[in-house]
Coordinates of C-alpha atoms and ligand atoms in Angstrom, one line a residue:
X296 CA 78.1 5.7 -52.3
X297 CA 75.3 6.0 -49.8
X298 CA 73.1 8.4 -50.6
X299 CA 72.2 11.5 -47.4
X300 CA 69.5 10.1 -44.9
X301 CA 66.2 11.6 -46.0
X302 CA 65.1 14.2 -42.7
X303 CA 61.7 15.7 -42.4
X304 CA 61.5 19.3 -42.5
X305 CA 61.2 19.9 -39.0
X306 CA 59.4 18.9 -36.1
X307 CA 56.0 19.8 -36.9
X308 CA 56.3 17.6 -40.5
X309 CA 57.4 14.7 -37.9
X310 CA 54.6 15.3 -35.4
X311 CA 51.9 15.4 -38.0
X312 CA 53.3 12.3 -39.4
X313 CA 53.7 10.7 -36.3
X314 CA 50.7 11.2 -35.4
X315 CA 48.6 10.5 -38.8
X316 CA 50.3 7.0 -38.0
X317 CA 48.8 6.7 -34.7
X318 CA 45.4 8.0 -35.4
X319 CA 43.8 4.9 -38.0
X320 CA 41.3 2.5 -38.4
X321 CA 41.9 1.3 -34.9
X322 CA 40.8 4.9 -33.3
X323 CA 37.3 4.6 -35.1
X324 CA 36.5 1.4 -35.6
X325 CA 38.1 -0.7 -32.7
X326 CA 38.4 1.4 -30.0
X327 CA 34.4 2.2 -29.5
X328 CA 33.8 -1.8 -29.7
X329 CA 36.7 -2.6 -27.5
X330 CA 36.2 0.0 -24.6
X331 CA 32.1 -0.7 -24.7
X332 CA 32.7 -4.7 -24.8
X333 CA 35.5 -4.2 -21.6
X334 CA 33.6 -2.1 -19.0
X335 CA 32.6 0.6 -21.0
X336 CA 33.2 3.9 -18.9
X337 CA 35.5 1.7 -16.2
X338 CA 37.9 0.7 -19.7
X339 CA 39.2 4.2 -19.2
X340 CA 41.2 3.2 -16.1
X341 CA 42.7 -0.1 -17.5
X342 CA 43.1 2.0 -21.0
X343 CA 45.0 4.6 -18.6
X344 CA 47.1 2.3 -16.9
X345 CA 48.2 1.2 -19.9
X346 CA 48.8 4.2 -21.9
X347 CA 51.1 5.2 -19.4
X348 CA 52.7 2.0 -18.3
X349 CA 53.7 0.8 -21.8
X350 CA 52.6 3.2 -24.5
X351 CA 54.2 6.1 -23.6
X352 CA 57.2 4.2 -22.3
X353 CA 57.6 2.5 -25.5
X354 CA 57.2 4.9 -27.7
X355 CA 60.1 6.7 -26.1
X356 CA 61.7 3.7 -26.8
X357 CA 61.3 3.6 -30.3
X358 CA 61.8 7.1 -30.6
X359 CA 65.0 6.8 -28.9
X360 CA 66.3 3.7 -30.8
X361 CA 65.5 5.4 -34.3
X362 CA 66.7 8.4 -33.5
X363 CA 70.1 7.4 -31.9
X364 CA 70.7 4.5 -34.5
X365 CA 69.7 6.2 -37.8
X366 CA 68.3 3.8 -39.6
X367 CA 65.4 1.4 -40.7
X368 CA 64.4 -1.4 -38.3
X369 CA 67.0 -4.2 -39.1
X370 CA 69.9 -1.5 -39.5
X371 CA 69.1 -0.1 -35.9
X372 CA 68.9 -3.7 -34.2
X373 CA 72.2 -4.7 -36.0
X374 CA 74.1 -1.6 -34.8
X375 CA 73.0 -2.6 -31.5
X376 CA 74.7 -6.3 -31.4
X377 CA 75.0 -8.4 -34.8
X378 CA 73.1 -10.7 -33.6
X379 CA 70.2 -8.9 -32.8
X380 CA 68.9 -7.9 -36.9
X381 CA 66.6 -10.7 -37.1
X382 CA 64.1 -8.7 -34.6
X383 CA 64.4 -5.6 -37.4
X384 CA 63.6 -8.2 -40.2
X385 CA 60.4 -9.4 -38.2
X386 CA 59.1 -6.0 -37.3
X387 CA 60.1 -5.5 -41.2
X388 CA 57.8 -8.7 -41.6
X389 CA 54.7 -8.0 -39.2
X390 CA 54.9 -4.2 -41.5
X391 CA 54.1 -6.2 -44.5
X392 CA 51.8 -8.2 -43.5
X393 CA 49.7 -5.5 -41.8
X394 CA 49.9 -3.8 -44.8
X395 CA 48.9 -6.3 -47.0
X396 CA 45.6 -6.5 -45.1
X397 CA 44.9 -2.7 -44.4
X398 CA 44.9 -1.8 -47.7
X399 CA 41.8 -4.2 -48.1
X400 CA 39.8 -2.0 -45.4
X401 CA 40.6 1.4 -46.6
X402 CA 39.1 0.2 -50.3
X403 CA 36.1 -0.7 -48.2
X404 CA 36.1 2.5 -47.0
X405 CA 36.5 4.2 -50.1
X406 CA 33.7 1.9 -51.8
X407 CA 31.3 2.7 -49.0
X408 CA 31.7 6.4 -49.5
X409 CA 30.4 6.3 -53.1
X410 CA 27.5 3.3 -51.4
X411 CA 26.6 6.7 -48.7
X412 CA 25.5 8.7 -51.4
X413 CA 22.5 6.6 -52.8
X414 CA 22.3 4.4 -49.5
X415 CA 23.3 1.4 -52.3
X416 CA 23.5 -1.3 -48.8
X417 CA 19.7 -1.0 -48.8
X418 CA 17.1 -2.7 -46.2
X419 CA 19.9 -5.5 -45.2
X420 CA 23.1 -3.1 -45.0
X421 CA 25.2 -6.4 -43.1
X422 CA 23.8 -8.9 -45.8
X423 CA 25.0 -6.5 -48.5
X424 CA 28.6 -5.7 -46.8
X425 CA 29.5 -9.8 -47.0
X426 CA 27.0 -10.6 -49.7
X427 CA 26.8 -8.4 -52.6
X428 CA 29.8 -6.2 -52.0
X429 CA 32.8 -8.9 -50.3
X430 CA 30.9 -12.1 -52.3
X431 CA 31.9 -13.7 -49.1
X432 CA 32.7 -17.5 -49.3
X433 CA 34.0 -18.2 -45.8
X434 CA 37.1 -19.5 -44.1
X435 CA 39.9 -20.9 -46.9
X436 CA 41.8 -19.7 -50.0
X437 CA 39.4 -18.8 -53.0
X438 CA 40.9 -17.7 -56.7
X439 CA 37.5 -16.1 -57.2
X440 CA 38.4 -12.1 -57.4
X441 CA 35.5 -9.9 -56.9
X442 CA 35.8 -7.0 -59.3
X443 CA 34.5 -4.4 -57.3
X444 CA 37.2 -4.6 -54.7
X445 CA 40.2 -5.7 -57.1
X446 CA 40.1 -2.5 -59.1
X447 CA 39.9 0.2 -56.1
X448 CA 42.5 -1.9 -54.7
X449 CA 44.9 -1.6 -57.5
X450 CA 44.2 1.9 -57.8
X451 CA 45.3 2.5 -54.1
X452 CA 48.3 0.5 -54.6
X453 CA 49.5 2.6 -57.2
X454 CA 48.7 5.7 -55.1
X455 CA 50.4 4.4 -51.8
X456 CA 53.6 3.2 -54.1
X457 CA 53.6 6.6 -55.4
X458 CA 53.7 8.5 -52.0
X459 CA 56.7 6.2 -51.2
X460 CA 58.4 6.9 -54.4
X461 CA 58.3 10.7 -53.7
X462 CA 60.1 10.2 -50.3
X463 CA 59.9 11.6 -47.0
X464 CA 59.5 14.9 -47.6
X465 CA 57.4 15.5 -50.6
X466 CA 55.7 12.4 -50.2
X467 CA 54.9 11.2 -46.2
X468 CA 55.4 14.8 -44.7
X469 CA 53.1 16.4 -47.5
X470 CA 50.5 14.0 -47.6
X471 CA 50.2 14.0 -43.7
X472 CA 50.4 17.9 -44.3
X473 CA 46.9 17.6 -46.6
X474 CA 44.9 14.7 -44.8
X475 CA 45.6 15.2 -41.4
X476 CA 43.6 18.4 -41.0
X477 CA 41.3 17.2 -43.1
X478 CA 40.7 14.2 -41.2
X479 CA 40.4 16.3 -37.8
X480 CA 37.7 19.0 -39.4
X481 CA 35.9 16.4 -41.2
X482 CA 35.5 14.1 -38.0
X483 CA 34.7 16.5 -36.1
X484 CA 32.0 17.8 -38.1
X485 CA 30.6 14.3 -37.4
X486 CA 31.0 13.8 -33.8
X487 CA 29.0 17.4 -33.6
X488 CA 26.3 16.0 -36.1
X489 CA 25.4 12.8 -33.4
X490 CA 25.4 15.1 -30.7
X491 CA 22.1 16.4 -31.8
X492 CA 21.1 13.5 -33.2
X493 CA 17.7 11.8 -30.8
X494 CA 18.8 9.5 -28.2
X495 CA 22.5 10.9 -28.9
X496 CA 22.7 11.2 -24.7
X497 CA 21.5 7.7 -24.3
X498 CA 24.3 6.6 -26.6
X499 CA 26.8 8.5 -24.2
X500 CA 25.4 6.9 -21.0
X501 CA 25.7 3.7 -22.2
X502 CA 29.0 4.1 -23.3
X503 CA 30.4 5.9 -20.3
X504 CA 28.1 3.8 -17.5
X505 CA 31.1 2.1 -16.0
X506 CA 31.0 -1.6 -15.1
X507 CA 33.9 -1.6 -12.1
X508 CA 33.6 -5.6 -12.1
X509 CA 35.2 -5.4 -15.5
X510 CA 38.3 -4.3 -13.7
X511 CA 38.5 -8.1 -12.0
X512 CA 38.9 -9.4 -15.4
X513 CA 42.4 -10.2 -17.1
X514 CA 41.0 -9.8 -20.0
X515 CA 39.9 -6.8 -19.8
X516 CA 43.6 -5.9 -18.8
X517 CA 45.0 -7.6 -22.0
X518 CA 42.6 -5.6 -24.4
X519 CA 43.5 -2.6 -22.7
X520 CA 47.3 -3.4 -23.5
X521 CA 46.7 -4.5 -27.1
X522 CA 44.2 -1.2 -27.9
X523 CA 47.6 0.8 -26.7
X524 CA 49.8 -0.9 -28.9
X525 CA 47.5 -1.0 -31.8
X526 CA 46.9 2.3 -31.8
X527 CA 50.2 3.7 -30.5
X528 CA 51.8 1.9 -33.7
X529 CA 54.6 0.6 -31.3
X530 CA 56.8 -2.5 -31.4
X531 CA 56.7 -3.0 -34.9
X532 CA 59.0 -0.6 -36.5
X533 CA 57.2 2.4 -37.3
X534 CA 57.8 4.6 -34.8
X535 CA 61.5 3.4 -35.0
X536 CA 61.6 4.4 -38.5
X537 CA 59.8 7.4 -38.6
X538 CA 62.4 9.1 -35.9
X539 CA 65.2 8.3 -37.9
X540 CA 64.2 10.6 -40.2
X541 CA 64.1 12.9 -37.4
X542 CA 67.0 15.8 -37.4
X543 CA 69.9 15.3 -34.8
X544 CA 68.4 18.3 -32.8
X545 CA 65.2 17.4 -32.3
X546 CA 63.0 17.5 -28.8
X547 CA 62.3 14.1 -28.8
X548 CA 61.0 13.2 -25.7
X549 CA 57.5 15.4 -25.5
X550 CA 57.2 14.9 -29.3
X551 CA 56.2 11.6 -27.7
X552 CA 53.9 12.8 -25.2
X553 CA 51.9 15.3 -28.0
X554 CA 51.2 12.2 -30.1
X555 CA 50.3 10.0 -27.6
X556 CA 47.6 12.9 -26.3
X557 CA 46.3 13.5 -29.4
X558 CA 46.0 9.8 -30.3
X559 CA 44.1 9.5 -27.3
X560 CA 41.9 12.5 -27.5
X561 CA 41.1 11.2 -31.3
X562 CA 39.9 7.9 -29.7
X563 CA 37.6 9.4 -27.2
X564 CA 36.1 11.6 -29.6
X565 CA 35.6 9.0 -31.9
X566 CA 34.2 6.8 -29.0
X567 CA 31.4 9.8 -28.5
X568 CA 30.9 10.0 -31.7
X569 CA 30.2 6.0 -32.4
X570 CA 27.9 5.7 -29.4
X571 CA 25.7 9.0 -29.9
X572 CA 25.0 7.6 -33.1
X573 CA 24.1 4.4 -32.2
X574 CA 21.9 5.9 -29.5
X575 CA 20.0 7.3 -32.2
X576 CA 19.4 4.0 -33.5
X577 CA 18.5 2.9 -30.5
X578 CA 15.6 5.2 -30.0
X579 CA 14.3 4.9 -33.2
X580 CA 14.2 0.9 -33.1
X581 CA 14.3 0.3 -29.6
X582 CA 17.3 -1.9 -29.5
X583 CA 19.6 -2.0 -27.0
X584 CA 22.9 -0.9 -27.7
X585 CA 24.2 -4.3 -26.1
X586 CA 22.4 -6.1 -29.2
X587 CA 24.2 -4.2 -32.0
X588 CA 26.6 -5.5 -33.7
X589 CA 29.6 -3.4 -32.3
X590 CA 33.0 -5.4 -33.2
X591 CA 35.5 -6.1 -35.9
X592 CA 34.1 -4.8 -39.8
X593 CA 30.7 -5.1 -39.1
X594 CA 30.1 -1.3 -36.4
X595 CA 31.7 0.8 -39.5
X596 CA 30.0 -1.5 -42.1
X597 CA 26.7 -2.7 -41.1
X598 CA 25.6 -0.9 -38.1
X599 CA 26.8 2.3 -38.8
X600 CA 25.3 2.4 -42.8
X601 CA 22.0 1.1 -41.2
X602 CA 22.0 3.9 -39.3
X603 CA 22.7 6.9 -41.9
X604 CA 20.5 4.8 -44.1
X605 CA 17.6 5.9 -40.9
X606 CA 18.9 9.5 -40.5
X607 CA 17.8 12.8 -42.0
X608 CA 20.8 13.9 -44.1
X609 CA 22.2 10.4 -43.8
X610 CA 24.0 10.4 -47.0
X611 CA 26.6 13.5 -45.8
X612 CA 27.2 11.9 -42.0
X613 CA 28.3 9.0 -44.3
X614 CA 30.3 10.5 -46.6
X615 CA 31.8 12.7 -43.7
X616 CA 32.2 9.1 -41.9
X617 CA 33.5 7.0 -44.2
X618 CA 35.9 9.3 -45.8
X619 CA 37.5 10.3 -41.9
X620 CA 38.4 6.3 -41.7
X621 CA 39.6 6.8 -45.5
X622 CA 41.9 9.6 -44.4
X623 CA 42.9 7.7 -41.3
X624 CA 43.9 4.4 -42.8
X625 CA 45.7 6.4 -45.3
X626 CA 47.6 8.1 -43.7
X627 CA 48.9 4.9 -41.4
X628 CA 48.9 2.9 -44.5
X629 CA 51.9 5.3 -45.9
X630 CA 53.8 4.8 -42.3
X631 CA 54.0 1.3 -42.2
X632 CA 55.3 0.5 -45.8
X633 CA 57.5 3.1 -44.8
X634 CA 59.1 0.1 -42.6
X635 CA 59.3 -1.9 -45.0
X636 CA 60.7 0.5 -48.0
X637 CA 63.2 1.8 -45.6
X638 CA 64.5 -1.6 -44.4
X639 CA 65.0 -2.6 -48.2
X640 CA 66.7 0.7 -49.3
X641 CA 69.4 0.3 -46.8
X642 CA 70.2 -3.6 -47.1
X643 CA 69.9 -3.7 -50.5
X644 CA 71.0 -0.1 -51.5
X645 CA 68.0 0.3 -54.0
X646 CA 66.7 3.6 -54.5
X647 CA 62.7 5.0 -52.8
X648 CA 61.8 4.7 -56.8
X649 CA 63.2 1.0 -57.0
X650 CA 61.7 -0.2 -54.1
X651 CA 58.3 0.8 -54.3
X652 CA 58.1 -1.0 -58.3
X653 CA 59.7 -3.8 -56.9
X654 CA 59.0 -4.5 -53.2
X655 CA 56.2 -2.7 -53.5
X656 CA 55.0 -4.7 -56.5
X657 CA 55.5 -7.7 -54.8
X658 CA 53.4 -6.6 -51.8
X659 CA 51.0 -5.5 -53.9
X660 CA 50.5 -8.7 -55.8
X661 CA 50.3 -10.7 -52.4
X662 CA 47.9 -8.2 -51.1
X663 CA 45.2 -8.2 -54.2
X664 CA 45.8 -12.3 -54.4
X665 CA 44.4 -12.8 -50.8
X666 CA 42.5 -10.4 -49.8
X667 CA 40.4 -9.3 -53.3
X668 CA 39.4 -12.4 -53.7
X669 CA 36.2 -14.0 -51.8
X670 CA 37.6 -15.6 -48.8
X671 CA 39.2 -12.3 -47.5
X672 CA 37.7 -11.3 -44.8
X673 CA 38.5 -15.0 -43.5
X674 CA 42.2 -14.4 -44.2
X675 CA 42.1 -10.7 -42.6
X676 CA 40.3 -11.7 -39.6
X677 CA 42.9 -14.6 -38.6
X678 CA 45.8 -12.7 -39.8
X679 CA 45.0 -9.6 -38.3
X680 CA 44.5 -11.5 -34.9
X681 CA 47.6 -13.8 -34.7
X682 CA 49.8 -10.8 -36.0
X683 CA 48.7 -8.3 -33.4
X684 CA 48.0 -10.9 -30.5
X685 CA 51.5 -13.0 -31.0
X686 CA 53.3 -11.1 -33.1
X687 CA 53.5 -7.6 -32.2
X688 CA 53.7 -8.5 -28.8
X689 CA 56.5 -11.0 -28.8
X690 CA 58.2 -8.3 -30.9
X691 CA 57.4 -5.7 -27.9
X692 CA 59.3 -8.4 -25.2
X693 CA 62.2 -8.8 -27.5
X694 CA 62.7 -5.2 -27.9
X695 CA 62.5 -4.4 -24.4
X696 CA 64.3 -7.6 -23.2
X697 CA 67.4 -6.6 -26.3
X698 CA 68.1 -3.3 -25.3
X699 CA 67.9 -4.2 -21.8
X700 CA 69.8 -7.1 -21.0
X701 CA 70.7 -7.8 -24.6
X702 CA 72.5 -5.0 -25.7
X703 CA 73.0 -3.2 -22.2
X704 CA 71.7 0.3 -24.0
X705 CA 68.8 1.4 -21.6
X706 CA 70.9 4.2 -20.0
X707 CA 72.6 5.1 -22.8
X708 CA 69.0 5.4 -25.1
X709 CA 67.8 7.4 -21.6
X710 CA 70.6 9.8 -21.3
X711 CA 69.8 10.4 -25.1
X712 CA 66.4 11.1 -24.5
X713 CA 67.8 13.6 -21.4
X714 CA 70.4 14.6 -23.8
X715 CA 67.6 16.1 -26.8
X716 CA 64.8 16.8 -25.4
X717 CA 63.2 19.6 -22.6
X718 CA 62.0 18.0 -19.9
X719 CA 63.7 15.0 -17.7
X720 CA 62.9 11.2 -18.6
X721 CA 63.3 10.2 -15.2
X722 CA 64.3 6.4 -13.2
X723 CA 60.5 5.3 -14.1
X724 CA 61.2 5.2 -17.8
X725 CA 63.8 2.2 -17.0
X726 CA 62.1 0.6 -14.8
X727 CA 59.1 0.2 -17.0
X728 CA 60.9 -0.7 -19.9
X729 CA 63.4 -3.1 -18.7
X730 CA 61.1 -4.8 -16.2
X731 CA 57.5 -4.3 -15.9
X732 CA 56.7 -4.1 -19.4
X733 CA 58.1 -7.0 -20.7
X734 CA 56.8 -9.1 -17.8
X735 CA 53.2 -7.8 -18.4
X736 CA 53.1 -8.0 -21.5
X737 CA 54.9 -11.9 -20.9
X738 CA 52.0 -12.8 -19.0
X739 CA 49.7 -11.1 -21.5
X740 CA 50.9 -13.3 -24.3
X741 CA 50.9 -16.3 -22.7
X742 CA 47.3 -16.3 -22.0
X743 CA 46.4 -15.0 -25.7
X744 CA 48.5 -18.2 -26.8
X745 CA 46.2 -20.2 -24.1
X746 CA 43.0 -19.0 -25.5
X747 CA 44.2 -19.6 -29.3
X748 CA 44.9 -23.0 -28.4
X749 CA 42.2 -24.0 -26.3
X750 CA 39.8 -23.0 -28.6
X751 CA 39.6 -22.2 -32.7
X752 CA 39.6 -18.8 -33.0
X753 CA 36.2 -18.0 -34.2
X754 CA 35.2 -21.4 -34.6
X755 CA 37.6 -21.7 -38.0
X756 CA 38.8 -24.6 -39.3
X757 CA 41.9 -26.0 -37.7
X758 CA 43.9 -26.1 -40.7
X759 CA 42.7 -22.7 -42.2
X760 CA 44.0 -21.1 -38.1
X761 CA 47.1 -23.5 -39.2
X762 CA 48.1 -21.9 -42.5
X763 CA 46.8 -18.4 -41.9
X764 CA 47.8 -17.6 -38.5
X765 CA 50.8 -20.1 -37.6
X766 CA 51.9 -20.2 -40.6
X767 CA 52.0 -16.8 -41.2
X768 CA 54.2 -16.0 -38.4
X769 CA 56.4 -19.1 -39.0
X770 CA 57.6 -17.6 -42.3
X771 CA 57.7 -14.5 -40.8
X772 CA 60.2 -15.8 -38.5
X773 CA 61.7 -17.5 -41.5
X774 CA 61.9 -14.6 -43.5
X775 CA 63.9 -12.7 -40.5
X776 CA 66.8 -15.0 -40.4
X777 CA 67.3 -15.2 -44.3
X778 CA 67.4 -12.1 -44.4
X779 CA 69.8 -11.3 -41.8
X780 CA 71.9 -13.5 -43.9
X781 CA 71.9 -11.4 -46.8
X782 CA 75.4 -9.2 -46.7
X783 CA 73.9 -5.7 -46.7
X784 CA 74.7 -3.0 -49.7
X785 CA 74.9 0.0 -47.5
X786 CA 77.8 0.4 -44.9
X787 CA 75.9 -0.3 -41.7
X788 CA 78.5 -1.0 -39.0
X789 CA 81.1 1.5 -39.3
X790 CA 78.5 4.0 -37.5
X791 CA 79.1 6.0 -34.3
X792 CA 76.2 7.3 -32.4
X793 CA 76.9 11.4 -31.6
X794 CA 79.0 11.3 -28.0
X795 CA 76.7 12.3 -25.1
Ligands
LIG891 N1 47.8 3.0 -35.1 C1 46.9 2.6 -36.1 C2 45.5 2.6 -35.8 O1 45.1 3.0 -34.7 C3 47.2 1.2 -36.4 C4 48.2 0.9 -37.4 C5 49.0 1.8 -37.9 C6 48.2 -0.3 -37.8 C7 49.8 1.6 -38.9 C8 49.1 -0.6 -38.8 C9 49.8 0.3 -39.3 O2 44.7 2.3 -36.6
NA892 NA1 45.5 4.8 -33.1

């Protein structure tokens, strides 16, 4: 017998959850780099364009799909054409792989909150984060574990598992419930701080000064796109997942529309909080902003503990920092496992409880194997590009280009949307989603896969990129079809979407 579909308790558990997906590392740490490296104040208007163009637009799409189909990834792509599961299974894929790698960067996190309290990164803060604390070894695949990450990591494992085992409702709603306000009063409390701080206004000016030439640039264009799917948590499942949960009368549309504002807003705010601190730093050392290190790991952990290491009170902004990207990745952590414990519940009709001790085991073990070890942060970096770059985005195409021409279903998921929510999804939602998206984002992808070819990534080794990025989404693709394969355990086609 299949057990009931798990529900949150009502729109508000959903919203929170929604939007303690959205708001993650990629709100405090990436967006500040990426919008000062692409124009600073002119990123807004690409960032704009792009929030409404194909965020918002695919969110309702993912919102729509999970909450018409009822069902984890693969189960929702199957009940819209048999042949069409294999897209669930990858998004089920590029979920676990994310995972595997985020967990890595919220034990950081964790670690550096303890480091805040005695400033432990001392003079060299950068030297310590891939010396000392990662035992960095470079680009390959090292057995050599470093203890001080292994053990967190395992910890957090166990904790994540846990939140999964409880379910949607005593464990994703309440835990969103907890660290979600949290994370909002705690940041806050931070961004205020570096207002006052010295040079805090230089910081701002420099961040804001708009270069309009940036706006020539296609590449500004494409990190614009990629910020908005990053942080949106769209085309991969997620969003998909989390709406199925959602109750049959539920206003789905502007549910949409509140998370994507307050995903946003958190990103600006976290934006003015990054760059008045590092105007501070930049009056008391008289470096230019330009020559900090702003990008990847090394803003949250080398610039920013230099900087707390220089400031009155630094110890407290650190804790208050370091534990708001704690919260963050948490909280985003818990929504994209969700995918994958959701996916492997229905197919295989295990319980929450079996899944997380033995999927979740499984992820675990892959997870501490490559990215505890001393080469991680090699692994992460190439992973974490080739996933978001290639796969996320041909997963974003194939969605759009399924239910569009696949499946035939865009009016159908639209007059859903109409049917649910307050509020009118009008012509432009189509439009977008069955044409300009998936062309953009076509055009997008094929000059990402031009500039990974044409040049190693980062100057790595050819057949590290080969194995770690390639070959990464090769099995990913792999892993899709065999799957689909597999007869599922849960009755999955005899299912009727409610009439219009
Ligand atoms: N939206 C998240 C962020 O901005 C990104 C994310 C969420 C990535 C969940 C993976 C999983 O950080
Ligand atoms: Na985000």
């Amino acid at each position: 017998t299949t057990p009931e579909r798990e529900q949150w308790t009502g729109q508000y558990g959903f919203i929170l959850a929604a939007i303690g997906s959205a708001v993650g590392l990629g709100n405090i740490w990436r967006f500040p780099g990426v919008a000062y490296e692409n124009g600073g104040g002119a990123f807004l208007v690409p960032y704009l364009v792009a929030l409404l163009t194909a965020g918002i637009p695919i969110l309702l799409l993912d919102y729509s799909l999970g909450h018409r189909f009822r069902g984890s990834a693969p189960a929702v792509f199957r009940r819209l054409g048999k042949g069409f599961e294999p897209l669930g299974w990858f998004q089920v894929g590029i979920s676990f792989v994310i995972a595997t790698y985020y967990t890595v960067i919220v034990v950081w996190a964790i670690r550096y909150i303890g480091f805040s309290v005695d400033l432990a990164w001392g003079e060299d803060p950068a030297a310590f984060f891939t010396g000392d604390f990662l035992q960095y070894s470079g680009a390959g695949l090292s057995t050599d574990f470093v203890g001080g990450i292994f053990w967190p990591m395992l910890v957090l494992w166990l904790v994540v598992l846990a939140v999964l085992a409880l379910g949607v409702q005593r464990g994703l709603e309440r835990a969103n419930k907890i660290f979600m306000p949290l994370l909002v009063v705690l940041f806050t409390i931070m961004v205020v701080r570096a207002l006052f701080l010295e040079g805090a206004s230089d910081g701002l000016t420099a961040f804001f000064t708009p270069n309009w030439e940036a706006l020539l640039d296609a590449n500004v264009w494409i990190a614009a796109y990629s910020q908005i799917f990053f942080s949106l948590s769209i085309a991969f499942g997620i969003m998909i997942t989390y709406s199925s949960y959602l109750k049959r009368r539920s206003n789905v549309a502007p549910t949409g529309y509140v998370v994507a504002f307050a995903n946003s807003s958190f990103e600006l705010l976290a934006g003015i909080g990054v760059f008045a601190t590092l105007g501070f730093m930049a009056a008391q050392q008289g470096i230019a902003i330009g020559d900090m290190r702003l990008t990847g790991p090394m803003l949250s952990f080398a610039t920013f503990p230099q900087i707390v290491s220089m400031m009155p009170g630094g110890p407290i902004f650190g804790i208050l920092f370091f534990t708001s990207l704690t919260l963050a990745g948490f909280t985003s952590l818990i929504s994209i496992l969700q995918v994958v414990s959701a996916a492997f519940q229905e197919k295989f009709g295990l319980s929450r409880v079996q899944v997380s001790l033995l999927i979740g085991g499984v992820a675990a073990v892959i997870s501490l194997a490559l990215y505890s070890s001393t080469s991680g942060l090699a692994v992460l970096d190439v992973v974490d590009k080739y996933t978001n770059e290639v796969g996320v985005v041909v997963s974003a195409i194939a969605t759009c280009v399924i239910v569009t021409l696949g499946a035939r279903k865009l009016p159908e998921l639209r007059a859903h949307l109409n049917a649910v929510s307050t509020g009118h999804v009008g012509r432009w939602w189509s439009v977008l989603v069955g044409a300009i998206v998936p062309i953009a984002l076509t055009i997008m992808l094929l000059s990402s896969l031009r500039a990974l070819f044409s040049e190693p990534y980062e100057d790595y080794p050819l057949a590290f990129l080969t194995i770690a990025g390639w070959g990464t989404l090769g099995l990913l693709v792999v892993a899709a079809l065999v799957y689909t394969l597999i007869p599922w355990r849960r009755p999955v086609d005899d299912f009727t979407p409610e009439p219009l």
